[in-house]
Amino acid sequence: MEFQHKSVLLQECIDALNIRPDGIYLDGTLGGAGHSSQIARRLTEGGRLIGVDRDRTALAAAKERLAPYADRVTLVHSNFAEIDAILDSLGIPAVDGMLFDLGVSSPQLDDASRGFSYMADAPLDMRMDQNSGQPSAWHWVNRESFARLKECIAMLGEEPQAGRIARVIVESRQKASIDTTAELAALVEKAYPAAWRAKARRHPATRTFQALRMAV
């Protein structure tokens, strides 16, 4: 699918960065390059933009969008937690500004195959980089202990029914693995007390999926 995303607080971010035409800037969550395209267009040939993202689909979209500024842009497939190593490898001792737009983006949620959302049935994945070899949401749901699952859903999802949800997941996976987003969403809904389901303004799985995305 085409990677399109409306940049959050675009003008405010550009204003706050106070971009120097010959400066060096890093976008640690490049995405579709909405912010970065506005940074790059303000740079001269002496300036430089380093764009970092874990999502190869996002990087491909960003490369196309930033093509007019290719002489001043360096794209890196990595995690922004590795910024020190990234800058060292590029021989850059310091930058003039950094930008981070944290969280999952709408294109990632809309692409059912990524498994980020309960809105469509898909394999339980939720990884920004599906080739990373790191544990996916499937691992969390099918391999983590009851205590870890409960803690994850309670802390990261702020879910008051975390204990009931974790218990239903553990009981269900003893019979068969939980492989898809639809299976997990149905289990979470089942775990909710009937009175809570009746008054819920959102799908009961909303907070659990949030927690798993963050954990993954």
mmCIF file of C-alpha atoms in Angstrom:
data_model
loop_
_atom_site.group_PDB
_atom_site.id
_atom_site.type_symbol
_atom_site.label_atom_id
_atom_site.label_comp_id
_atom_site.label_asym_id
_atom_site.label_seq_id
_atom_site.Cartn_x
_atom_site.Cartn_y
_atom_site.Cartn_z
ATOM 1 C CA MET A 1 0.000 0.000 0.000
ATOM 2 C CA GLU A 2 1.103 3.610 -0.505
ATOM 3 C CA PHE A 3 2.692 5.091 2.613
ATOM 4 C CA GLN A 4 0.885 8.393 3.237
ATOM 5 C CA HIS A 5 0.759 10.097 6.603
ATOM 6 C CA LYS A 6 -0.208 13.579 7.747
ATOM 7 C CA SER A 7 2.666 15.067 9.717
ATOM 8 C CA VAL A 8 1.828 16.028 13.296
ATOM 9 C CA LEU A 9 2.471 19.655 14.329
ATOM 10 C CA LEU A 10 4.499 20.170 11.165
ATOM 11 C CA GLN A 11 4.943 23.929 11.237
ATOM 12 C CA GLU A 12 5.475 23.968 15.003
ATOM 13 C CA CYS A 13 8.269 21.395 14.657
ATOM 14 C CA ILE A 14 9.957 23.287 11.840
ATOM 15 C CA ASP A 15 9.762 26.535 13.796
ATOM 16 C CA ALA A 16 11.183 24.897 16.927
ATOM 17 C CA LEU A 17 14.114 23.376 15.030
ATOM 18 C CA ASN A 18 15.132 26.875 13.855
ATOM 19 C CA ILE A 19 16.857 25.333 10.845
ATOM 20 C CA ARG A 20 20.184 26.694 9.667
ATOM 21 C CA PRO A 21 20.723 26.141 5.918
ATOM 22 C CA ASP A 22 24.167 24.626 6.544
ATOM 23 C CA GLY A 23 23.176 22.697 9.677
ATOM 24 C CA ILE A 24 23.012 18.967 10.410
ATOM 25 C CA TYR A 25 19.659 17.523 11.475
ATOM 26 C CA LEU A 26 18.418 14.061 12.407
ATOM 27 C CA ASP A 27 14.883 12.697 12.093
ATOM 28 C CA GLY A 28 14.873 9.621 14.319
ATOM 29 C CA THR A 29 11.408 8.460 13.225
ATOM 30 C CA LEU A 30 11.501 9.251 9.522
ATOM 31 C CA GLY A 31 8.207 7.634 8.461
ATOM 32 C CA GLY A 32 6.996 8.982 5.128
ATOM 33 C CA ALA A 33 9.334 11.996 5.442
ATOM 34 C CA GLY A 34 6.630 14.608 5.988
ATOM 35 C CA HIS A 35 8.719 16.500 8.523
ATOM 36 C CA SER A 36 11.991 15.616 6.841
ATOM 37 C CA SER A 37 10.989 16.916 3.430
ATOM 38 C CA GLN A 38 10.371 20.300 5.027
ATOM 39 C CA ILE A 39 13.731 20.159 6.798
ATOM 40 C CA ALA A 40 15.613 19.119 3.653
ATOM 41 C CA ARG A 41 14.108 21.838 1.493
ATOM 42 C CA ARG A 42 15.479 24.428 3.907
ATOM 43 C CA LEU A 43 19.029 23.086 3.688
ATOM 44 C CA THR A 44 21.721 24.174 1.263
ATOM 45 C CA GLU A 45 24.288 21.801 -0.192
ATOM 46 C CA GLY A 46 26.357 22.387 2.947
ATOM 47 C CA GLY A 47 23.557 21.115 5.168
ATOM 48 C CA ARG A 48 22.685 17.511 5.936
ATOM 49 C CA LEU A 49 19.680 15.497 7.027
ATOM 50 C CA ILE A 50 19.977 11.988 8.520
ATOM 51 C CA GLY A 51 16.716 10.058 8.401
ATOM 52 C CA VAL A 52 16.358 6.944 10.581
ATOM 53 C CA ASP A 53 13.546 4.387 10.600
ATOM 54 C CA ARG A 54 13.073 0.705 11.447
ATOM 55 C CA ASP A 55 10.301 0.270 8.888
ATOM 56 C CA ARG A 56 11.631 -0.597 5.416
ATOM 57 C CA THR A 57 8.307 0.357 3.814
ATOM 58 C CA ALA A 58 8.546 3.802 5.363
ATOM 59 C CA LEU A 59 12.161 4.159 4.230
ATOM 60 C CA ALA A 60 11.224 3.309 0.644
ATOM 61 C CA ALA A 61 8.464 5.944 0.680
ATOM 62 C CA ALA A 62 10.792 8.491 2.277
ATOM 63 C CA LYS A 63 13.509 7.862 -0.313
ATOM 64 C CA GLU A 64 11.073 8.677 -3.099
ATOM 65 C CA ARG A 65 9.752 11.785 -1.351
ATOM 66 C CA LEU A 66 13.243 13.056 -0.548
ATOM 67 C CA ALA A 67 14.674 12.353 -4.017
ATOM 68 C CA PRO A 68 14.863 16.072 -4.949
ATOM 69 C CA TYR A 69 17.185 16.581 -1.961
ATOM 70 C CA ALA A 70 19.288 13.431 -2.355
ATOM 71 C CA ASP A 71 22.537 15.430 -2.277
ATOM 72 C CA ARG A 72 21.912 16.431 1.327
ATOM 73 C CA VAL A 73 20.035 13.399 2.734
ATOM 74 C CA THR A 74 21.324 10.157 4.280
ATOM 75 C CA LEU A 75 18.794 7.413 5.028
ATOM 76 C CA VAL A 76 19.553 4.764 7.662
ATOM 77 C CA HIS A 77 17.631 1.577 8.417
ATOM 78 C CA SER A 78 17.986 1.343 12.176
ATOM 79 C CA ASN A 79 16.436 2.046 15.570
ATOM 80 C CA PHE A 80 16.762 5.588 16.897
ATOM 81 C CA ALA A 81 18.139 4.040 20.087
ATOM 82 C CA GLU A 82 21.333 3.502 18.061
ATOM 83 C CA ILE A 83 21.844 7.202 17.289
ATOM 84 C CA ASP A 84 25.313 7.318 18.845
ATOM 85 C CA ALA A 85 26.510 4.444 16.674
ATOM 86 C CA ILE A 86 24.778 5.854 13.576
ATOM 87 C CA LEU A 87 26.422 9.257 13.926
ATOM 88 C CA ASP A 88 29.797 7.689 14.714
ATOM 89 C CA SER A 89 29.606 5.559 11.577
ATOM 90 C CA LEU A 90 28.869 8.681 9.524
ATOM 91 C CA GLY A 91 31.694 10.619 11.132
ATOM 92 C CA ILE A 92 29.338 13.198 12.627
ATOM 93 C CA PRO A 93 30.351 14.366 16.140
ATOM 94 C CA ALA A 94 27.255 16.528 16.761
ATOM 95 C CA VAL A 95 24.004 17.706 15.177
ATOM 96 C CA ASP A 96 22.129 21.011 15.248
ATOM 97 C CA GLY A 97 18.725 19.489 15.902
ATOM 98 C CA MET A 98 16.792 16.249 16.280
ATOM 99 C CA LEU A 99 13.145 15.327 15.723
ATOM 100 C CA PHE A 100 11.191 12.342 17.052
ATOM 101 C CA ASP A 101 7.534 11.640 16.227
ATOM 102 C CA LEU A 102 6.988 8.644 18.485
ATOM 103 C CA GLY A 103 4.380 5.936 18.060
ATOM 104 C CA VAL A 104 2.721 3.905 15.342
ATOM 105 C CA SER A 105 1.583 5.716 12.194
ATOM 106 C CA SER A 106 -1.738 5.520 10.380
ATOM 107 C CA PRO A 107 -0.265 3.691 7.336
ATOM 108 C CA GLN A 108 1.048 0.982 9.658
ATOM 109 C CA LEU A 109 -2.335 0.643 11.339
ATOM 110 C CA ASP A 110 -4.158 0.622 8.000
ATOM 111 C CA ASP A 111 -1.975 -2.132 6.502
ATOM 112 C CA ALA A 112 -3.701 -5.244 7.862
ATOM 113 C CA SER A 113 -0.732 -7.494 7.078
ATOM 114 C CA ARG A 114 1.334 -5.726 9.744
ATOM 115 C CA GLY A 115 -0.954 -6.965 12.519
ATOM 116 C CA PHE A 116 -0.981 -3.694 14.462
ATOM 117 C CA SER A 117 -4.754 -3.361 14.699
ATOM 118 C CA TYR A 118 -7.803 -5.387 15.719
ATOM 119 C CA MET A 119 -9.800 -3.743 12.909
ATOM 120 C CA ALA A 120 -8.798 -6.418 10.369
ATOM 121 C CA ASP A 121 -7.740 -10.058 10.685
ATOM 122 C CA ALA A 122 -4.011 -10.599 10.245
ATOM 123 C CA PRO A 123 -1.072 -12.522 11.738
ATOM 124 C CA LEU A 124 -0.084 -11.248 15.186
ATOM 125 C CA ASP A 125 3.082 -9.307 14.402
ATOM 126 C CA MET A 126 3.204 -5.583 15.336
ATOM 127 C CA ARG A 127 6.958 -5.230 14.668
ATOM 128 C CA MET A 128 8.206 -2.036 13.053
ATOM 129 C CA ASP A 129 10.881 -4.150 11.354
ATOM 130 C CA GLN A 130 9.404 -7.530 10.430
ATOM 131 C CA ASN A 131 12.841 -8.851 9.445
ATOM 132 C CA SER A 132 14.487 -7.963 12.751
ATOM 133 C CA GLY A 133 14.244 -11.437 14.275
ATOM 134 C CA GLN A 134 12.916 -9.834 17.458
ATOM 135 C CA PRO A 135 9.876 -11.279 19.276
ATOM 136 C CA SER A 136 6.551 -10.347 17.710
ATOM 137 C CA ALA A 137 3.161 -9.917 19.338
ATOM 138 C CA TRP A 138 2.621 -13.635 18.705
ATOM 139 C CA HIS A 139 5.509 -14.375 21.074
ATOM 140 C CA TRP A 140 4.065 -12.118 23.765
ATOM 141 C CA VAL A 141 0.614 -13.665 23.517
ATOM 142 C CA ASN A 142 1.689 -17.294 23.242
ATOM 143 C CA ARG A 143 4.923 -17.508 25.222
ATOM 144 C CA GLU A 144 5.005 -14.932 28.015
ATOM 145 C CA SER A 145 3.885 -15.871 31.517
ATOM 146 C CA PHE A 146 0.561 -14.879 33.008
ATOM 147 C CA ALA A 147 2.345 -12.415 35.302
ATOM 148 C CA ARG A 148 4.241 -10.739 32.448
ATOM 149 C CA LEU A 149 1.132 -10.497 30.282
ATOM 150 C CA LYS A 150 -0.907 -9.032 33.108
ATOM 151 C CA GLU A 151 1.819 -6.497 33.912
ATOM 152 C CA CYS A 152 2.181 -5.530 30.244
ATOM 153 C CA ILE A 153 -1.545 -4.991 29.683
ATOM 154 C CA ALA A 154 -2.020 -3.200 33.005
ATOM 155 C CA MET A 155 1.012 -0.911 32.798
ATOM 156 C CA LEU A 156 1.267 -0.138 29.085
ATOM 157 C CA GLY A 157 -2.420 -0.351 28.279
ATOM 158 C CA GLU A 158 -3.759 1.019 31.565
ATOM 159 C CA GLU A 159 -6.352 -1.734 31.287
ATOM 160 C CA PRO A 160 -8.397 -2.342 34.481
ATOM 161 C CA GLN A 161 -9.338 -5.841 33.272
ATOM 162 C CA ALA A 162 -5.695 -6.876 32.683
ATOM 163 C CA GLY A 163 -5.852 -9.861 35.018
ATOM 164 C CA ARG A 164 -8.989 -11.312 33.438
ATOM 165 C CA ILE A 165 -7.624 -10.755 29.919
ATOM 166 C CA ALA A 166 -4.250 -12.363 30.694
ATOM 167 C CA ARG A 167 -5.993 -15.345 32.293
ATOM 168 C CA VAL A 168 -8.259 -15.920 29.274
ATOM 169 C CA ILE A 169 -5.264 -15.694 26.930
ATOM 170 C CA VAL A 170 -3.248 -18.223 28.936
ATOM 171 C CA GLU A 171 -6.172 -20.628 29.204
ATOM 172 C CA SER A 172 -6.931 -20.393 25.486
ATOM 173 C CA ARG A 173 -3.361 -20.920 24.276
ATOM 174 C CA GLN A 174 -3.144 -24.167 26.245
ATOM 175 C CA LYS A 175 -5.660 -25.587 23.758
ATOM 176 C CA ALA A 176 -4.277 -23.960 20.594
ATOM 177 C CA SER A 177 -1.978 -21.083 19.746
ATOM 178 C CA ILE A 178 -3.469 -17.628 19.225
ATOM 179 C CA ASP A 179 -2.289 -16.674 15.762
ATOM 180 C CA THR A 180 -4.292 -13.718 14.482
ATOM 181 C CA THR A 181 -5.472 -10.293 15.534
ATOM 182 C CA ALA A 182 -9.105 -11.366 15.217
ATOM 183 C CA GLU A 183 -8.566 -14.337 17.539
ATOM 184 C CA LEU A 184 -6.920 -12.143 20.137
ATOM 185 C CA ALA A 185 -9.571 -9.413 19.887
ATOM 186 C CA ALA A 186 -12.335 -11.996 20.373
ATOM 187 C CA LEU A 187 -10.608 -13.401 23.463
ATOM 188 C CA VAL A 188 -10.204 -9.945 25.002
ATOM 189 C CA GLU A 189 -13.870 -9.193 24.348
ATOM 190 C CA LYS A 190 -14.801 -12.506 25.951
ATOM 191 C CA ALA A 191 -12.734 -11.633 29.026
ATOM 192 C CA TYR A 192 -14.618 -8.397 29.609
ATOM 193 C CA PRO A 193 -17.534 -8.596 32.059
ATOM 194 C CA ALA A 194 -20.885 -8.219 30.289
ATOM 195 C CA ALA A 195 -21.653 -4.997 32.146
ATOM 196 C CA TRP A 196 -18.365 -3.466 30.991
ATOM 197 C CA ARG A 197 -18.957 -4.536 27.385
ATOM 198 C CA ALA A 198 -22.399 -2.942 27.440
ATOM 199 C CA LYS A 199 -21.103 0.477 28.465
ATOM 200 C CA ALA A 200 -17.780 0.421 26.564
ATOM 201 C CA ARG A 201 -17.353 3.297 24.104
ATOM 202 C CA ARG A 202 -14.420 1.567 22.385
ATOM 203 C CA HIS A 203 -13.671 -2.002 21.409
ATOM 204 C CA PRO A 204 -12.603 -3.927 24.534
ATOM 205 C CA ALA A 205 -9.319 -4.874 22.815
ATOM 206 C CA THR A 206 -8.187 -1.262 22.280
ATOM 207 C CA ARG A 207 -5.984 -1.015 25.369
ATOM 208 C CA THR A 208 -4.623 -4.542 25.092
ATOM 209 C CA PHE A 209 -3.486 -3.926 21.508
ATOM 210 C CA GLN A 210 -1.930 -0.630 22.581
ATOM 211 C CA ALA A 211 0.004 -2.432 25.292
ATOM 212 C CA LEU A 212 1.258 -5.133 22.935
ATOM 213 C CA ARG A 213 2.351 -2.600 20.303
ATOM 214 C CA MET A 214 4.383 -0.807 22.945
ATOM 215 C CA ALA A 215 5.870 -4.015 24.339
ATOM 216 C CA VAL A 216 6.860 -5.281 20.884
#
